[in-house]
């Protein structure tokens, strides 16, 4: 009698193929239709269309974010895992199979072998057929390495998904739950990270959520990593990780199979020890999910806590129902677990609220700070990619004084954190400024913080920073460009079609010099009082060899592609001719360009109409009133046509809505167009006050 | 052949078996009787190597069964709820077993086709419950097992088929010394085939008896005396039960047949009859000793 244990059982293997070869065939057909056939289809299009094809058109078919391909790779391996191990999840089938004279390990290995054959053979055949199609038709854009890379990642991900499904199947006894849990577990590392980070953002003042949340969380989930591998190819480290993951999943599955009791088919979770873990994990996840959801949609801390309560209760009792296979779970005894859980969570939130770790009040050692990044977002830090041709510009401060200024600002923010904590400020608030900080320390460490502060409250700390030369250099691209790269300076006013183009080298040099002077001369109030519209917009055209230099970064607009003669690219940077740019104004007057550069009373503007702003007017009413030109000439409305008075109005009006609006004004241009604005009480010209005083 | 020593099995919070012991000799038929939920199926699944016992020993030929390929190859388990692969015909299933069990006897399989008379091309799941059970037995017998573990095998069969199945099984026991452990909730059903009987109740083995011993050991006697019933009559016999109907005394007595007869005759009874005892009655009276309401267990 045969008694030696074999690695696989031929009878079972043959039976698996007999029952499930259709999966392999369907998979093969699906893959053949989505890849080789698609290549043939692309190739067979009329030449008129094909001439616009690039390598990309063909290569897209072989990319793993190509939807039909992606769907197949995500669904088929999981389905195969579910079907091959389906017998474990039905009592009668499990009894029948385990009464056979075959060891569990042999059964496991045999089904794994069957699954791998059903999945990997179609993928390999597809790669071979694709290669034959590419060589046969002579599609030059696709090379062997492209097909090989598709094959490699495809095989690997098939393995990961299939083995995950099998391993999950060992600790659950329901096929539906097995499928669901597989996808959830494939997503959980990334999903849970986002939820935890988001919760930290809600409870820890200054926590830089955006920075961490954007930091390639897809790398934590094979399911997300598959499509993202198109833009960021899998690194060698990741490949090794996934191979090790496959081995680990195989071993975990094998171990759990041996430990699993046959009678646990039909149980939600087959190991008693995992049941509470499962229950509290689900409770935790649903709690964070609903809390974050309510926080984001309602923007209110009460809602957030209600979300926590609802989420935890829902998650807890739903898993109880699932585990007990009964809805009779709403007893006080059962709620005890939830009560203990709630106490732990309350303690945890409490720790975060009282800043147990000292995170909120921690300031870096000033002497250790090498530089500080300060901006209103973390975008340039997040999207910093050493391999990209050019990087976003990072606003770094290295000047000792500025580091101290920023340090002081942060110290002040920390000192007032109890007033700000938990207050949710809508991102569109004009009264607030977002301060994203990243201290680079001498020991190589970084300290990141993210605050939204009331601008007016921190004026004293912001003022020295804003007025520093370094800040202005960071803020204005014009201060960072080389004058020799400038090809054209244009001043445009879009209401009155008044334009000035300066292409003379010397004039451009002068214009840029005075503009720089003006920018350097700006004080804090000028820089933050942005409500007075500029006289005109300035566009500066620059030409660089291929890419912008690093101190400009990627935040410039490319306006024309390769200039074939010089192999240069043209880019444009934009700034405004603010009313406070007096040097520039004088320079324009001295060159005689002034009248061409701005709208002039009398010459361009025929008259203006001024009326009271209705008491407590809101933004919508104001926009409706002014945008639809409802302010018309009628008794009581002041008509201003004196050029001196018009100039006064132009100098002082604001164009964006403010609650302090006292008067509204509309300027009527000779060309028929108009623009509007308003006067807050502090900026009302004397003659208007006098008129309405009567 | 089969030895079970103090085996316990727990399902979550339900104790299915508690320190159950039993022994089955080679070539004998062991009947496991008990009401629903008594633990019969659990016991059989443990014997088939499907479940792993929580404690105790479970041996076939002195080897533990669980995960033992060599032992399991020689055993066939036919569960009370049958499972066949979806869309499989009888022939498909036969091919499957032939691939798994080295001792598959195709000749026997073909020969049995005449007995069961079901078309081998038919899909098993389209067959009636009774027919599926026949298919299971058919395939099981073609595996030439040394041990057959049958969970309620006669359930759902018509009387003719029942007898046919019993005959087939008994034939194998007689010819090949096959060992059988068979369960039923109906004691009467097993009466004519079992050598041993074990009664399970709420996970515990209430009683185990060699059937022949039992029959030889317990007797139902009807005695009548012309005069008074001698007071010493019952003193020297092991009486399980006695009932007086007028002058007639009905006794259930344990002991050797000849001894009892001679003992009774020494009192010169007017009438002395030995009445037949059904298996059920034997158990009822045996259990009466233990104070159990056997009728609630066996029906």
PDB file of N, CA and C in Angstrom, chain B residues 216-294:
ATOM      1  N   UNK B 216     -28.327 -13.758  24.306  1.00  0.00           N
ATOM      2  CA  UNK B 216     -28.165 -14.966  25.111  1.00  0.00           C
ATOM      3  C   UNK B 216     -28.337 -14.650  26.590  1.00  0.00           C
ATOM      4  N   UNK B 217     -28.207 -13.425  26.918  1.00  0.00           N
ATOM      5  CA  UNK B 217     -28.107 -13.015  28.313  1.00  0.00           C
ATOM      6  C   UNK B 217     -29.426 -12.576  28.923  1.00  0.00           C
ATOM      7  N   UNK B 218     -30.313 -12.040  28.126  1.00  0.00           N
ATOM      8  CA  UNK B 218     -31.556 -11.479  28.659  1.00  0.00           C
ATOM      9  C   UNK B 218     -32.737 -12.281  28.098  1.00  0.00           C
ATOM     10  N   UNK B 219     -33.620 -12.586  28.967  1.00  0.00           N
ATOM     11  CA  UNK B 219     -34.725 -13.438  28.539  1.00  0.00           C
ATOM     12  C   UNK B 219     -36.031 -12.909  29.077  1.00  0.00           C
ATOM     13  N   UNK B 220     -37.050 -13.128  28.283  1.00  0.00           N
ATOM     14  CA  UNK B 220     -38.388 -12.737  28.721  1.00  0.00           C
ATOM     15  C   UNK B 220     -39.138 -14.031  29.051  1.00  0.00           C
ATOM     16  N   UNK B 221     -39.585 -14.111  30.286  1.00  0.00           N
ATOM     17  CA  UNK B 221     -40.188 -15.367  30.754  1.00  0.00           C
ATOM     18  C   UNK B 221     -41.595 -15.108  31.255  1.00  0.00           C
ATOM     19  N   UNK B 222     -42.450 -16.007  30.895  1.00  0.00           N
ATOM     20  CA  UNK B 222     -43.818 -15.921  31.382  1.00  0.00           C
ATOM     21  C   UNK B 222     -44.049 -17.142  32.266  1.00  0.00           C
ATOM     22  N   UNK B 223     -44.309 -16.900  33.533  1.00  0.00           N
ATOM     23  CA  UNK B 223     -44.559 -18.038  34.432  1.00  0.00           C
ATOM     24  C   UNK B 223     -45.899 -17.879  35.143  1.00  0.00           C
ATOM     25  N   UNK B 224     -46.537 -18.990  35.383  1.00  0.00           N
ATOM     26  CA  UNK B 224     -47.775 -18.964  36.164  1.00  0.00           C
ATOM     27  C   UNK B 224     -47.743 -20.140  37.137  1.00  0.00           C
ATOM     28  N   UNK B 225     -48.265 -19.871  38.319  1.00  0.00           N
ATOM     29  CA  UNK B 225     -48.303 -20.926  39.338  1.00  0.00           C
ATOM     30  C   UNK B 225     -49.737 -21.220  39.698  1.00  0.00           C
ATOM     31  N   UNK B 226     -49.952 -22.436  40.039  1.00  0.00           N
ATOM     32  CA  UNK B 226     -51.320 -22.779  40.426  1.00  0.00           C
ATOM     33  C   UNK B 226     -51.652 -22.146  41.775  1.00  0.00           C
ATOM     34  N   UNK B 227     -50.710 -22.103  42.636  1.00  0.00           N
ATOM     35  CA  UNK B 227     -50.939 -21.484  43.943  1.00  0.00           C
ATOM     36  C   UNK B 227     -50.303 -20.111  44.024  1.00  0.00           C
ATOM     37  N   UNK B 228     -49.804 -19.824  45.194  1.00  0.00           N
ATOM     38  CA  UNK B 228     -49.104 -18.565  45.452  1.00  0.00           C
ATOM     39  C   UNK B 228     -47.803 -18.518  44.658  1.00  0.00           C
ATOM     40  N   UNK B 229     -47.385 -17.355  44.293  1.00  0.00           N
ATOM     41  CA  UNK B 229     -46.081 -17.234  43.668  1.00  0.00           C
ATOM     42  C   UNK B 229     -45.037 -17.403  44.748  1.00  0.00           C
ATOM     43  N   UNK B 230     -44.106 -18.329  44.547  1.00  0.00           N
ATOM     44  CA  UNK B 230     -43.124 -18.539  45.617  1.00  0.00           C
ATOM     45  C   UNK B 230     -42.324 -17.263  45.859  1.00  0.00           C
ATOM     46  N   UNK B 231     -42.270 -16.810  47.094  1.00  0.00           N
ATOM     47  CA  UNK B 231     -41.593 -15.538  47.380  1.00  0.00           C
ATOM     48  C   UNK B 231     -40.094 -15.592  47.047  1.00  0.00           C
ATOM     49  N   UNK B 232     -39.524 -16.784  47.082  1.00  0.00           N
ATOM     50  CA  UNK B 232     -38.083 -16.883  46.833  1.00  0.00           C
ATOM     51  C   UNK B 232     -37.742 -16.879  45.347  1.00  0.00           C
ATOM     52  N   UNK B 233     -38.808 -16.909  44.518  1.00  0.00           N
ATOM     53  CA  UNK B 233     -38.587 -17.049  43.075  1.00  0.00           C
ATOM     54  C   UNK B 233     -37.636 -16.003  42.519  1.00  0.00           C
ATOM     55  N   UNK B 234     -37.877 -14.729  42.915  1.00  0.00           N
ATOM     56  CA  UNK B 234     -37.095 -13.641  42.311  1.00  0.00           C
ATOM     57  C   UNK B 234     -35.779 -13.379  43.037  1.00  0.00           C
ATOM     58  N   UNK B 235     -35.652 -13.984  44.170  1.00  0.00           N
ATOM     59  CA  UNK B 235     -34.474 -13.665  44.981  1.00  0.00           C
ATOM     60  C   UNK B 235     -33.171 -14.091  44.340  1.00  0.00           C
ATOM     61  N   UNK B 236     -33.224 -15.238  43.693  1.00  0.00           N
ATOM     62  CA  UNK B 236     -31.959 -15.758  43.149  1.00  0.00           C
ATOM     63  C   UNK B 236     -31.762 -15.444  41.669  1.00  0.00           C
ATOM     64  N   UNK B 237     -32.640 -14.681  41.100  1.00  0.00           N
ATOM     65  CA  UNK B 237     -32.446 -14.306  39.678  1.00  0.00           C
ATOM     66  C   UNK B 237     -32.217 -12.816  39.587  1.00  0.00           C
ATOM     67  N   UNK B 238     -31.544 -12.457  38.457  1.00  0.00           N
ATOM     68  CA  UNK B 238     -31.300 -11.029  38.244  1.00  0.00           C
ATOM     69  C   UNK B 238     -32.447 -10.503  37.385  1.00  0.00           C
ATOM     70  N   UNK B 239     -33.434  -9.994  38.053  1.00  0.00           N
ATOM     71  CA  UNK B 239     -34.639  -9.575  37.344  1.00  0.00           C
ATOM     72  C   UNK B 239     -34.526  -8.099  36.961  1.00  0.00           C
ATOM     73  N   UNK B 240     -34.673  -7.857  35.673  1.00  0.00           N
ATOM     74  CA  UNK B 240     -34.620  -6.467  35.207  1.00  0.00           C
ATOM     75  C   UNK B 240     -36.005  -5.835  35.309  1.00  0.00           C
ATOM     76  N   UNK B 241     -36.993  -6.659  35.154  1.00  0.00           N
ATOM     77  CA  UNK B 241     -38.352  -6.146  35.089  1.00  0.00           C
ATOM     78  C   UNK B 241     -39.309  -7.246  35.466  1.00  0.00           C
ATOM     79  N   UNK B 242     -40.320  -6.927  36.228  1.00  0.00           N
ATOM     80  CA  UNK B 242     -41.368  -7.943  36.420  1.00  0.00           C
ATOM     81  C   UNK B 242     -42.730  -7.278  36.483  1.00  0.00           C
ATOM     82  N   UNK B 243     -43.692  -8.046  36.024  1.00  0.00           N
ATOM     83  CA  UNK B 243     -45.041  -7.507  35.919  1.00  0.00           C
ATOM     84  C   UNK B 243     -45.998  -8.657  36.195  1.00  0.00           C
ATOM     85  N   UNK B 244     -46.990  -8.381  37.004  1.00  0.00           N
ATOM     86  CA  UNK B 244     -47.923  -9.459  37.335  1.00  0.00           C
ATOM     87  C   UNK B 244     -49.268  -9.175  36.699  1.00  0.00           C
ATOM     88  N   UNK B 245     -49.716 -10.114  35.883  1.00  0.00           N
ATOM     89  CA  UNK B 245     -51.051  -9.986  35.296  1.00  0.00           C
ATOM     90  C   UNK B 245     -51.890 -11.148  35.818  1.00  0.00           C
ATOM     91  N   UNK B 246     -52.659 -10.892  36.845  1.00  0.00           N
ATOM     92  CA  UNK B 246     -53.405 -11.971  37.486  1.00  0.00           C
ATOM     93  C   UNK B 246     -52.435 -12.949  38.127  1.00  0.00           C
ATOM     94  N   UNK B 247     -52.515 -14.166  37.686  1.00  0.00           N
ATOM     95  CA  UNK B 247     -51.606 -15.153  38.268  1.00  0.00           C
ATOM     96  C   UNK B 247     -50.371 -15.313  37.404  1.00  0.00           C
ATOM     97  N   UNK B 248     -50.373 -14.596  36.287  1.00  0.00           N
ATOM     98  CA  UNK B 248     -49.228 -14.736  35.373  1.00  0.00           C
ATOM     99  C   UNK B 248     -48.183 -13.677  35.698  1.00  0.00           C
ATOM    100  N   UNK B 249     -46.969 -14.150  35.737  1.00  0.00           N
ATOM    101  CA  UNK B 249     -45.855 -13.249  36.033  1.00  0.00           C
ATOM    102  C   UNK B 249     -44.979 -13.131  34.789  1.00  0.00           C
ATOM    103  N   UNK B 250     -44.755 -11.892  34.372  1.00  0.00           N
ATOM    104  CA  UNK B 250     -43.870 -11.708  33.229  1.00  0.00           C
ATOM    105  C   UNK B 250     -42.552 -11.145  33.752  1.00  0.00           C
ATOM    106  N   UNK B 251     -41.481 -11.824  33.418  1.00  0.00           N
ATOM    107  CA  UNK B 251     -40.173 -11.442  33.949  1.00  0.00           C
ATOM    108  C   UNK B 251     -39.189 -11.196  32.818  1.00  0.00           C
ATOM    109  N   UNK B 252     -38.374 -10.189  32.991  1.00  0.00           N
ATOM    110  CA  UNK B 252     -37.215 -10.024  32.119  1.00  0.00           C
ATOM    111  C   UNK B 252     -36.030 -10.339  33.018  1.00  0.00           C
ATOM    112  N   UNK B 253     -35.321 -11.374  32.643  1.00  0.00           N
ATOM    113  CA  UNK B 253     -34.291 -11.873  33.545  1.00  0.00           C
ATOM    114  C   UNK B 253     -32.959 -11.934  32.832  1.00  0.00           C
ATOM    115  N   UNK B 254     -31.944 -11.575  33.515  1.00  0.00           N
ATOM    116  CA  UNK B 254     -30.604 -11.685  32.946  1.00  0.00           C
ATOM    117  C   UNK B 254     -29.958 -12.947  33.487  1.00  0.00           C
ATOM    118  N   UNK B 255     -29.247 -13.632  32.629  1.00  0.00           N
ATOM    119  CA  UNK B 255     -28.581 -14.842  33.100  1.00  0.00           C
ATOM    120  C   UNK B 255     -28.519 -15.894  32.013  1.00  0.00           C
ATOM    121  N   UNK B 256     -27.852 -16.993  32.286  1.00  0.00           N
ATOM    122  CA  UNK B 256     -27.728 -18.066  31.315  1.00  0.00           C
ATOM    123  C   UNK B 256     -29.077 -18.754  31.162  1.00  0.00           C
ATOM    124  N   UNK B 257     -29.392 -19.046  29.909  1.00  0.00           N
ATOM    125  CA  UNK B 257     -30.695 -19.600  29.575  1.00  0.00           C
ATOM    126  C   UNK B 257     -31.009 -20.844  30.419  1.00  0.00           C
ATOM    127  N   UNK B 258     -30.079 -21.817  30.408  1.00  0.00           N
ATOM    128  CA  UNK B 258     -30.348 -23.112  31.051  1.00  0.00           C
ATOM    129  C   UNK B 258     -30.526 -22.945  32.562  1.00  0.00           C
ATOM    130  N   UNK B 259     -29.703 -22.088  33.132  1.00  0.00           N
ATOM    131  CA  UNK B 259     -29.793 -21.858  34.576  1.00  0.00           C
ATOM    132  C   UNK B 259     -31.159 -21.315  34.959  1.00  0.00           C
ATOM    133  N   UNK B 260     -31.600 -20.362  34.180  1.00  0.00           N
ATOM    134  CA  UNK B 260     -32.880 -19.721  34.503  1.00  0.00           C
ATOM    135  C   UNK B 260     -34.010 -20.746  34.398  1.00  0.00           C
ATOM    136  N   UNK B 261     -33.965 -21.507  33.293  1.00  0.00           N
ATOM    137  CA  UNK B 261     -35.032 -22.497  33.107  1.00  0.00           C
ATOM    138  C   UNK B 261     -35.059 -23.478  34.286  1.00  0.00           C
ATOM    139  N   UNK B 262     -33.877 -23.977  34.616  1.00  0.00           N
ATOM    140  CA  UNK B 262     -33.870 -24.984  35.695  1.00  0.00           C
ATOM    141  C   UNK B 262     -34.289 -24.365  37.024  1.00  0.00           C
ATOM    142  N   UNK B 263     -33.888 -23.098  37.204  1.00  0.00           N
ATOM    143  CA  UNK B 263     -34.277 -22.406  38.433  1.00  0.00           C
ATOM    144  C   UNK B 263     -35.795 -22.278  38.510  1.00  0.00           C
ATOM    145  N   UNK B 264     -36.402 -21.895  37.404  1.00  0.00           N
ATOM    146  CA  UNK B 264     -37.844 -21.695  37.384  1.00  0.00           C
ATOM    147  C   UNK B 264     -38.567 -23.018  37.598  1.00  0.00           C
ATOM    148  N   UNK B 265     -38.041 -24.039  36.903  1.00  0.00           N
ATOM    149  CA  UNK B 265     -38.725 -25.324  36.984  1.00  0.00           C
ATOM    150  C   UNK B 265     -38.660 -25.920  38.395  1.00  0.00           C
ATOM    151  N   UNK B 266     -37.664 -25.509  39.137  1.00  0.00           N
ATOM    152  CA  UNK B 266     -37.555 -26.038  40.496  1.00  0.00           C
ATOM    153  C   UNK B 266     -38.749 -25.620  41.360  1.00  0.00           C
ATOM    154  N   UNK B 267     -39.500 -24.559  40.914  1.00  0.00           N
ATOM    155  CA  UNK B 267     -40.686 -24.122  41.678  1.00  0.00           C
ATOM    156  C   UNK B 267     -41.962 -24.725  41.128  1.00  0.00           C
ATOM    157  N   UNK B 268     -41.813 -25.606  40.140  1.00  0.00           N
ATOM    158  CA  UNK B 268     -42.964 -26.263  39.526  1.00  0.00           C
ATOM    159  C   UNK B 268     -44.033 -25.291  39.022  1.00  0.00           C
ATOM    160  N   UNK B 269     -43.721 -24.505  38.105  1.00  0.00           N
ATOM    161  CA  UNK B 269     -44.734 -23.581  37.602  1.00  0.00           C
ATOM    162  C   UNK B 269     -45.785 -24.337  36.776  1.00  0.00           C
ATOM    163  N   UNK B 270     -46.987 -23.769  36.721  1.00  0.00           N
ATOM    164  CA  UNK B 270     -48.031 -24.356  35.890  1.00  0.00           C
ATOM    165  C   UNK B 270     -47.717 -24.091  34.426  1.00  0.00           C
ATOM    166  N   UNK B 271     -47.246 -22.878  34.185  1.00  0.00           N
ATOM    167  CA  UNK B 271     -46.863 -22.498  32.820  1.00  0.00           C
ATOM    168  C   UNK B 271     -45.461 -21.905  32.874  1.00  0.00           C
ATOM    169  N   UNK B 272     -44.646 -22.249  31.902  1.00  0.00           N
ATOM    170  CA  UNK B 272     -43.337 -21.592  31.787  1.00  0.00           C
ATOM    171  C   UNK B 272     -43.038 -21.398  30.295  1.00  0.00           C
ATOM    172  N   UNK B 273     -43.098 -20.148  29.886  1.00  0.00           N
ATOM    173  CA  UNK B 273     -42.828 -19.838  28.456  1.00  0.00           C
ATOM    174  C   UNK B 273     -41.630 -18.914  28.338  1.00  0.00           C
ATOM    175  N   UNK B 274     -40.846 -19.145  27.326  1.00  0.00           N
ATOM    176  CA  UNK B 274     -39.775 -18.186  27.000  1.00  0.00           C
ATOM    177  C   UNK B 274     -40.273 -17.415  25.786  1.00  0.00           C
ATOM    178  N   UNK B 275     -40.408 -16.113  25.938  1.00  0.00           N
ATOM    179  CA  UNK B 275     -40.946 -15.297  24.834  1.00  0.00           C
ATOM    180  C   UNK B 275     -39.795 -14.618  24.074  1.00  0.00           C
ATOM    181  N   UNK B 276     -40.001 -14.332  22.764  1.00  0.00           N
ATOM    182  CA  UNK B 276     -38.930 -13.631  22.021  1.00  0.00           C
ATOM    183  C   UNK B 276     -38.806 -12.168  22.472  1.00  0.00           C
ATOM    184  N   UNK B 277     -37.593 -11.713  22.435  1.00  0.00           N
ATOM    185  CA  UNK B 277     -37.322 -10.320  22.829  1.00  0.00           C
ATOM    186  C   UNK B 277     -36.822  -9.552  21.618  1.00  0.00           C
ATOM    187  N   UNK B 278     -37.371  -8.387  21.388  1.00  0.00           N
ATOM    188  CA  UNK B 278     -36.794  -7.562  20.315  1.00  0.00           C
ATOM    189  C   UNK B 278     -35.579  -6.824  20.871  1.00  0.00           C
ATOM    190  N   UNK B 279     -34.741  -6.429  19.942  1.00  0.00           N
ATOM    191  CA  UNK B 279     -33.557  -5.684  20.340  1.00  0.00           C
ATOM    192  C   UNK B 279     -33.943  -4.458  21.159  1.00  0.00           C
ATOM    193  N   UNK B 280     -35.009  -3.843  20.670  1.00  0.00           N
ATOM    194  CA  UNK B 280     -35.464  -2.626  21.321  1.00  0.00           C
ATOM    195  C   UNK B 280     -35.832  -2.888  22.782  1.00  0.00           C
ATOM    196  N   UNK B 281     -36.549  -3.968  22.988  1.00  0.00           N
ATOM    197  CA  UNK B 281     -36.964  -4.299  24.344  1.00  0.00           C
ATOM    198  C   UNK B 281     -35.760  -4.546  25.239  1.00  0.00           C
ATOM    199  N   UNK B 282     -34.793  -5.280  24.673  1.00  0.00           N
ATOM    200  CA  UNK B 282     -33.596  -5.565  25.467  1.00  0.00           C
ATOM    201  C   UNK B 282     -32.994  -4.265  25.962  1.00  0.00           C
ATOM    202  N   UNK B 283     -32.894  -3.328  25.016  1.00  0.00           N
ATOM    203  CA  UNK B 283     -32.276  -2.060  25.409  1.00  0.00           C
ATOM    204  C   UNK B 283     -33.104  -1.304  26.413  1.00  0.00           C
ATOM    205  N   UNK B 284     -34.400  -1.333  26.181  1.00  0.00           N
ATOM    206  CA  UNK B 284     -35.262  -0.615  27.110  1.00  0.00           C
ATOM    207  C   UNK B 284     -35.080  -1.166  28.522  1.00  0.00           C
ATOM    208  N   UNK B 285     -35.036  -2.463  28.622  1.00  0.00           N
ATOM    209  CA  UNK B 285     -34.909  -3.051  29.958  1.00  0.00           C
ATOM    210  C   UNK B 285     -33.508  -2.854  30.517  1.00  0.00           C
ATOM    211  N   UNK B 286     -32.503  -2.977  29.630  1.00  0.00           N
ATOM    212  CA  UNK B 286     -31.121  -2.757  30.077  1.00  0.00           C
ATOM    213  C   UNK B 286     -30.964  -1.350  30.617  1.00  0.00           C
ATOM    214  N   UNK B 287     -31.558  -0.437  29.885  1.00  0.00           N
ATOM    215  CA  UNK B 287     -31.400   0.957  30.255  1.00  0.00           C
ATOM    216  C   UNK B 287     -32.209   1.280  31.494  1.00  0.00           C
ATOM    217  N   UNK B 288     -33.269   0.564  31.635  1.00  0.00           N
ATOM    218  CA  UNK B 288     -34.094   0.774  32.818  1.00  0.00           C
ATOM    219  C   UNK B 288     -33.249   0.772  34.073  1.00  0.00           C
ATOM    220  N   UNK B 289     -32.263  -0.039  34.079  1.00  0.00           N
ATOM    221  CA  UNK B 289     -31.314  -0.090  35.183  1.00  0.00           C
ATOM    222  C   UNK B 289     -30.675   1.268  35.426  1.00  0.00           C
ATOM    223  N   UNK B 290     -30.288   1.855  34.338  1.00  0.00           N
ATOM    224  CA  UNK B 290     -29.546   3.116  34.452  1.00  0.00           C
ATOM    225  C   UNK B 290     -30.452   4.322  34.659  1.00  0.00           C
ATOM    226  N   UNK B 291     -31.724   4.042  34.665  1.00  0.00           N
ATOM    227  CA  UNK B 291     -32.652   5.121  34.945  1.00  0.00           C
ATOM    228  C   UNK B 291     -32.897   6.065  33.785  1.00  0.00           C
ATOM    229  N   UNK B 292     -32.662   5.594  32.598  1.00  0.00           N
ATOM    230  CA  UNK B 292     -32.923   6.470  31.462  1.00  0.00           C
ATOM    231  C   UNK B 292     -34.250   6.151  30.814  1.00  0.00           C
ATOM    232  N   UNK B 293     -34.827   7.137  30.300  1.00  0.00           N
ATOM    233  CA  UNK B 293     -36.067   6.929  29.568  1.00  0.00           C
ATOM    234  C   UNK B 293     -35.696   6.581  28.135  1.00  0.00           C
ATOM    235  N   UNK B 294     -35.433   5.320  27.916  1.00  0.00           N
ATOM    236  CA  UNK B 294     -34.895   4.904  26.634  1.00  0.00           C
ATOM    237  C   UNK B 294     -35.833   5.222  25.481  1.00  0.00           C
TER     238      UNK B 294
END
